[in-house]
Short mmCIF file of C-alpha atoms in Angstrom, two decimals:
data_model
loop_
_atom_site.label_atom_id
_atom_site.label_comp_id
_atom_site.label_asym_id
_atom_site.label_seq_id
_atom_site.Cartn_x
_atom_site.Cartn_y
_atom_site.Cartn_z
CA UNK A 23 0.00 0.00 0.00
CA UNK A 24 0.72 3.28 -0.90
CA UNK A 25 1.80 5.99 1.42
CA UNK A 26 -0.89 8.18 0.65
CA UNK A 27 -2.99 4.97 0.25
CA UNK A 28 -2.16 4.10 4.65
CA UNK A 29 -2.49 7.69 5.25
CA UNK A 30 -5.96 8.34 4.08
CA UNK A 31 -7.05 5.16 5.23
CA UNK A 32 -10.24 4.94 7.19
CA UNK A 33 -12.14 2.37 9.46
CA UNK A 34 -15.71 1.75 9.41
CA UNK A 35 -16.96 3.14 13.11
CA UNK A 36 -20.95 2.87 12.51
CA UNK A 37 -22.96 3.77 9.55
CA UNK A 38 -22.19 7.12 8.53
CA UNK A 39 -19.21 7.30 11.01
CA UNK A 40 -15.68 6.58 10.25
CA UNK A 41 -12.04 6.95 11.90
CA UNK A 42 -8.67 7.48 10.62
CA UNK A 43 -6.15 9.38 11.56
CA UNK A 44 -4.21 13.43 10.69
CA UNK A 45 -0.77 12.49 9.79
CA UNK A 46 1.78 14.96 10.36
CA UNK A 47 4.03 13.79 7.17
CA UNK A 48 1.42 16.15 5.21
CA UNK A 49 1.89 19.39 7.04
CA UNK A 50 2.58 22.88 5.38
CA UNK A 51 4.19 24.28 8.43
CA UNK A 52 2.38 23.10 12.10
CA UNK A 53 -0.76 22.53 9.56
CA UNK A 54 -2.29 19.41 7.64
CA UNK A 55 -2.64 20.24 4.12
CA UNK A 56 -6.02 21.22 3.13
CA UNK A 57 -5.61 18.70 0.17
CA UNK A 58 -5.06 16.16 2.06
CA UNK A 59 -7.72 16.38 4.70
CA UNK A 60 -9.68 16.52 1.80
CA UNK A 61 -9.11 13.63 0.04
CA UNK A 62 -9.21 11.93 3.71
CA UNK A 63 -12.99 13.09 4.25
CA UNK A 64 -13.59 11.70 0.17
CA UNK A 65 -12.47 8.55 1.31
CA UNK A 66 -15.09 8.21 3.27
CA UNK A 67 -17.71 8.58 0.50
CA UNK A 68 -16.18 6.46 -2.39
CA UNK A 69 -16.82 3.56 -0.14
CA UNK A 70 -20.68 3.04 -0.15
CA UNK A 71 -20.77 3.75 -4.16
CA UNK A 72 -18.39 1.78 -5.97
CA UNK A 73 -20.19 1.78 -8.96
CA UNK A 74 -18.79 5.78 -9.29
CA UNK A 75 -15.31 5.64 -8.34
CA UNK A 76 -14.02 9.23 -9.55
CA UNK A 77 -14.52 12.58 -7.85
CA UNK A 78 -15.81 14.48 -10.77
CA UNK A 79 -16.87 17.47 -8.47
CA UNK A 80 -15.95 18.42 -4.58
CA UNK A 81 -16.67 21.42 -3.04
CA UNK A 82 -14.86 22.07 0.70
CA UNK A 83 -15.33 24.59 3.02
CA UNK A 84 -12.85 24.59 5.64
CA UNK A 85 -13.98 25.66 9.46
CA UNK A 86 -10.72 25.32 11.08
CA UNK A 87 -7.19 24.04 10.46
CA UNK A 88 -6.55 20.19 10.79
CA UNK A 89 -4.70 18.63 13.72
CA UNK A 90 -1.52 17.12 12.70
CA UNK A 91 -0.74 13.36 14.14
CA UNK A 92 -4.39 13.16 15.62
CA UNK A 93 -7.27 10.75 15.03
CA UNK A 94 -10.12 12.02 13.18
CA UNK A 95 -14.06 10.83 12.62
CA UNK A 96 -15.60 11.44 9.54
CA UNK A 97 -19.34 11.70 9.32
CA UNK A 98 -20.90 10.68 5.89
CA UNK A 99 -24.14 10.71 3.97
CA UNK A 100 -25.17 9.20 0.49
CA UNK A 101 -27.55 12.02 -0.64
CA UNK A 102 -28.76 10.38 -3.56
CA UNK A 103 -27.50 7.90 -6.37
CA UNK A 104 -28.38 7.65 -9.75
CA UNK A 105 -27.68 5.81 -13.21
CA UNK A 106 -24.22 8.27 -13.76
CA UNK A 107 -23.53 10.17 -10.49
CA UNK A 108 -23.66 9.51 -6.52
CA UNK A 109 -23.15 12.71 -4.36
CA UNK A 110 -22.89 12.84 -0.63
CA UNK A 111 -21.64 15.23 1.86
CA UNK A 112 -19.07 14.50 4.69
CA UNK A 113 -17.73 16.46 7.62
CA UNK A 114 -14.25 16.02 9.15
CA UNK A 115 -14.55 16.01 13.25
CA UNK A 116 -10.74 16.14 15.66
CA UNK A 117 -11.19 16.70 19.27
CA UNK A 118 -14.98 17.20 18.50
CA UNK A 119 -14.83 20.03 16.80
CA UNK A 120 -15.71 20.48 12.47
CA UNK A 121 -12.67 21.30 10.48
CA UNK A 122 -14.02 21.07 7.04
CA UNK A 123 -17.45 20.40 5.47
CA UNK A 124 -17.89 19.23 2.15
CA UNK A 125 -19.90 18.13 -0.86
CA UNK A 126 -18.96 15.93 -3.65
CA UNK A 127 -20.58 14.08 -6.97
CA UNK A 128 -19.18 10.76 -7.88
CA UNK A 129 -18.97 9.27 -11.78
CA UNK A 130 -17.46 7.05 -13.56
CA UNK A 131 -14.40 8.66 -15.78
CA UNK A 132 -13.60 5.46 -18.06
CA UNK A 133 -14.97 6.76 -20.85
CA UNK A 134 -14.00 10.24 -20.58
CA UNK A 135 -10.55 10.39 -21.77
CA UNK A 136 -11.67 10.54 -25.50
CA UNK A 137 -10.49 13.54 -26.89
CA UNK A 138 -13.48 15.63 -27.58
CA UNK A 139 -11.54 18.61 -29.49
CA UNK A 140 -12.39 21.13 -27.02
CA UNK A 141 -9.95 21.75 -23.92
CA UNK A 142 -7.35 23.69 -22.25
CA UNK A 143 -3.71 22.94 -23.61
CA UNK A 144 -0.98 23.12 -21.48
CA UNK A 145 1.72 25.48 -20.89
CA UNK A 146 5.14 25.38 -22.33
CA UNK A 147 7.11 24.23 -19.46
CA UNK A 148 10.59 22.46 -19.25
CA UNK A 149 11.14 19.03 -18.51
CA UNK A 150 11.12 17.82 -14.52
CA UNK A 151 14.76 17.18 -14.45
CA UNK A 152 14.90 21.23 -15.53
CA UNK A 153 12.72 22.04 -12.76
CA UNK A 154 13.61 23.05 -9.20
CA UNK A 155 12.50 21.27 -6.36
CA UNK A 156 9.91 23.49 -4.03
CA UNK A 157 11.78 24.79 -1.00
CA UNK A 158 10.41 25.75 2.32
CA UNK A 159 13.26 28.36 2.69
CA UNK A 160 11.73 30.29 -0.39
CA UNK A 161 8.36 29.77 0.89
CA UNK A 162 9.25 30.71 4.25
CA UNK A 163 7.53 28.12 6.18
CA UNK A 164 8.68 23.98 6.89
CA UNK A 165 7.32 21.97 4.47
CA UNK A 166 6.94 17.97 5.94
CA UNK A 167 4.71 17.25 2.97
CA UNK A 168 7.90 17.40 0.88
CA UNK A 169 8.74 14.15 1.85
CA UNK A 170 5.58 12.59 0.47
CA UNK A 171 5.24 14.73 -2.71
CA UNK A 172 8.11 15.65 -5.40
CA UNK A 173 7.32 19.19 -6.70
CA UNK A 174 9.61 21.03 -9.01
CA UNK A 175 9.17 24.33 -10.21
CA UNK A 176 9.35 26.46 -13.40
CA UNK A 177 12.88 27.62 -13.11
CA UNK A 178 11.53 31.11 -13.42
CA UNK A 179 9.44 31.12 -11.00
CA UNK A 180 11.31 28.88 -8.21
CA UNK A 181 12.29 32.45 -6.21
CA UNK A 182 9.56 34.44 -4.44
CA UNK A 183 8.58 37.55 -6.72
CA UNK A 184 10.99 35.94 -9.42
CA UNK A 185 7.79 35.63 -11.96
CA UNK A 186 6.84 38.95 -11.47
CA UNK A 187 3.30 37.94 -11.68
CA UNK A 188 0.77 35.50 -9.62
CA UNK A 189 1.45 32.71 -11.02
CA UNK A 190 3.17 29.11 -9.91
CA UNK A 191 3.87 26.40 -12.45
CA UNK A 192 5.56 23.02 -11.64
CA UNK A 193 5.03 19.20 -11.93
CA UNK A 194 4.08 16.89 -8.93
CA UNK A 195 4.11 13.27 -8.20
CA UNK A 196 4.24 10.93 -5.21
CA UNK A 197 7.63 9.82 -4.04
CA UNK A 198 6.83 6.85 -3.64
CA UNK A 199 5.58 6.18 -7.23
CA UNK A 200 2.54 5.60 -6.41
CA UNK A 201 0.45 6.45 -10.05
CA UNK A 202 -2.49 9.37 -9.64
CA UNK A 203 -5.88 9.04 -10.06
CA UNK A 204 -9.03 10.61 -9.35
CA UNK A 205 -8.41 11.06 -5.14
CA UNK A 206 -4.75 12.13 -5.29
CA UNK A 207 -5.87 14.97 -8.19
CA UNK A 208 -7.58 16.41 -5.12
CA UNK A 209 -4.89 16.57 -3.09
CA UNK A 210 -2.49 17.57 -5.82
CA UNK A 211 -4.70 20.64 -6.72
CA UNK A 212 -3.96 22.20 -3.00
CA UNK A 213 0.01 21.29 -3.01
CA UNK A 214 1.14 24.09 -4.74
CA UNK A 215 2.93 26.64 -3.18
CA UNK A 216 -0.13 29.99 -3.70
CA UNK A 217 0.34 31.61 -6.48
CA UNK A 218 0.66 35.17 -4.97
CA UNK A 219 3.70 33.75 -3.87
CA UNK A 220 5.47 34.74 -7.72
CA UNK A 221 4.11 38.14 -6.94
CA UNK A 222 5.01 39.33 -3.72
CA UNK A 223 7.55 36.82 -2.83
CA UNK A 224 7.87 35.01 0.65
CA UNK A 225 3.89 34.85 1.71
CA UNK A 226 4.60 31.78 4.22
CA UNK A 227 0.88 30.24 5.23
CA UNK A 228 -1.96 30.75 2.85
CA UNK A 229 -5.35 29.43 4.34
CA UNK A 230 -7.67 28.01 2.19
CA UNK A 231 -11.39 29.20 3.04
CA UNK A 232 -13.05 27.61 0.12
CA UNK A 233 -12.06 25.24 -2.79
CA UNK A 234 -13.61 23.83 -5.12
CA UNK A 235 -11.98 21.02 -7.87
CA UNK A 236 -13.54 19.03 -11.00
CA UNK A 237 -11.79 16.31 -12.37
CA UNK A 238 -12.17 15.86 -15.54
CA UNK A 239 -10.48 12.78 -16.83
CA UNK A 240 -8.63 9.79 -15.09
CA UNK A 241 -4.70 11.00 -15.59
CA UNK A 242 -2.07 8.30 -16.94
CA UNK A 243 0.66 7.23 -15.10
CA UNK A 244 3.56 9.97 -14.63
CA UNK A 245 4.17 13.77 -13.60
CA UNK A 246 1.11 16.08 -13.50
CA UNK A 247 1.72 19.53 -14.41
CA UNK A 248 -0.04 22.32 -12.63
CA UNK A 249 -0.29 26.14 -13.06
CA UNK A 250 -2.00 27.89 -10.46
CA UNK A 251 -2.97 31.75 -11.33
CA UNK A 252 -4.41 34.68 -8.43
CA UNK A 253 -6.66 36.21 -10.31
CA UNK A 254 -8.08 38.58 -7.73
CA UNK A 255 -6.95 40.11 -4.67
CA UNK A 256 -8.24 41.99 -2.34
CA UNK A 257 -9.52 43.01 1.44
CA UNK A 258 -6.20 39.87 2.52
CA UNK A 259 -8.81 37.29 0.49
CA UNK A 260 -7.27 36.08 -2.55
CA UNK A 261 -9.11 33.75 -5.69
CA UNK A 262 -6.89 31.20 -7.32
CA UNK A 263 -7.56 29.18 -10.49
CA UNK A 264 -5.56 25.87 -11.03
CA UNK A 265 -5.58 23.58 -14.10
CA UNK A 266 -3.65 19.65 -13.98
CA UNK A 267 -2.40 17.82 -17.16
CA UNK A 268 -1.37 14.42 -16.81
CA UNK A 269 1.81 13.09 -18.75
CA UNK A 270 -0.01 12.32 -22.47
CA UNK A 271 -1.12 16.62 -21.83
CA UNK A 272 -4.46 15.51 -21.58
CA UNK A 273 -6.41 18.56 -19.18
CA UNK A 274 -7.58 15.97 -15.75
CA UNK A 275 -8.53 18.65 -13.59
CA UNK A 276 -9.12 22.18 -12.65
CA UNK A 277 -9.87 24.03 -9.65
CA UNK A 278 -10.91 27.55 -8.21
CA UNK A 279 -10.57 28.05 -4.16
CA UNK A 280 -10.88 31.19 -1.77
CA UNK A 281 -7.97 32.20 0.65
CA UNK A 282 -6.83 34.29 3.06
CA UNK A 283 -3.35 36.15 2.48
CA UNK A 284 -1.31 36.82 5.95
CA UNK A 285 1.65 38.81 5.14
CA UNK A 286 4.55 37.49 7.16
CA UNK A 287 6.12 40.94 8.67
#
């Protein structure tokens, strides 16, 4: 099994109720990644409808930040499921208090890498082995997470303010080599370091308030390239758009989220 795989694991508690628990190898700083808590309260729902194994649509709203190297419930509900989707809604409980709430559709993606001559190409963007790896230093904050996840950036946008414009593009893949699919897409769309970041340089911590990500197709095996652009930013809330490619350049998911922007001093 997997890394990610043992770490999003969950036991069945009761119906509707199940444990797992916060590990800290996913932390941006003292905090779970939002991606990852995430994909552990999705867990929870692919379960009762295997019929629909992809995440075509999840929408999170996060209450609180995550406790790292905790145990965690997860309440569940199948809402309703039909001849092409299931959708449910979980919750994500640690020390009995909500961190996230969320709402997601289920599907079947099979099918749905035919290409249909309408999508979003992807960037020109050197080869991993041109890339630089993401550094906490830049960032300004520890980054545990590294040691699940190998990121490497756009050479010209590696430094903080380097691209001169809100904007972060890089490739991503599990150390481990465990191949993506429909939950790690998820967590991949929140493992960027924010965008603002190639704008006004060392940001450190970035809370996400809302986020929102469709998948699109079922990504082959290899790197997964992501750009991230901020496309509006004000009153310290910030709106970024994200967009995945898998290693054929087919388009496998895109994303839109709501943050808050705390200026280290």
């Amino acid at each position: 099994m997997s890394q990610f795989d043992e770490e999003t694991q969950l036991q069945t508690a009761a119906t509707g109720q199940s444990t797992g628990h916060v590990h800290a190898s996913w932390n941006i700083g003292a905090n779970p990644n939002g991606g990852y808590l995430m994909a552990l309260a999705v867990s929870a729902l692919r379960a009762p409808v295997p019929q629909h194994p992809d995440s075509v649509s999840v929408t999170v709203h996060y209450l609180r930040p995550g406790l790292s190297d905790q145990p965690c419930q997860v309440e569940h509900e199948i809402l309703r499921t039909g001849a092409t989707l299931s959708t449910g809604r979980a919750r994500l409980v640690q020390q009995e208090k909500t961190c996230l709430e969320l709402m997601a559709s289920f599907g079947d993606l099979a099918a749905a890498n035919d290409p249909s001559g309408l999508t979003l190409a992807a960037p020109a963007m050197p080869p991993p082995d041109e890339c630089i790896v993401r550094s906490g230093d830049e960032q300004g904050v520890a980054l545990p997470i590294m040691n699940r996840l190998d990121i490497r950036l756009h050479p010209d946008e590696v430094r903080g303010g380097a691209a001169g414009k809100a904007q972060v593009t890089g490739w991503i893949r599990f150390r481990d080599a465990r191949p993506p699919d429909s939950l790690a897409l998820l967590l991949f769309a929140d493992a960027f370091p924010p965008s603002i970041f190639g704008l006004l340089g060392m940001v450190g911590w970035v809370p996400t308030i809302e986020l929102t990500v469709h998948v699109r197709r079922r990504p082959a095996p290899g790197w997964i390239l992501g750009q991230f652009r901020t496309t509006d930013l004000a009153a310290g809330r910030l709106i970024e758009d994200g967009s995945l490619w898998d290693s054929s350049g087919q388009l496998v998911a895109q994303s839109r989220q709501l943050a808050l922007l705390r200026r280290k001093k």
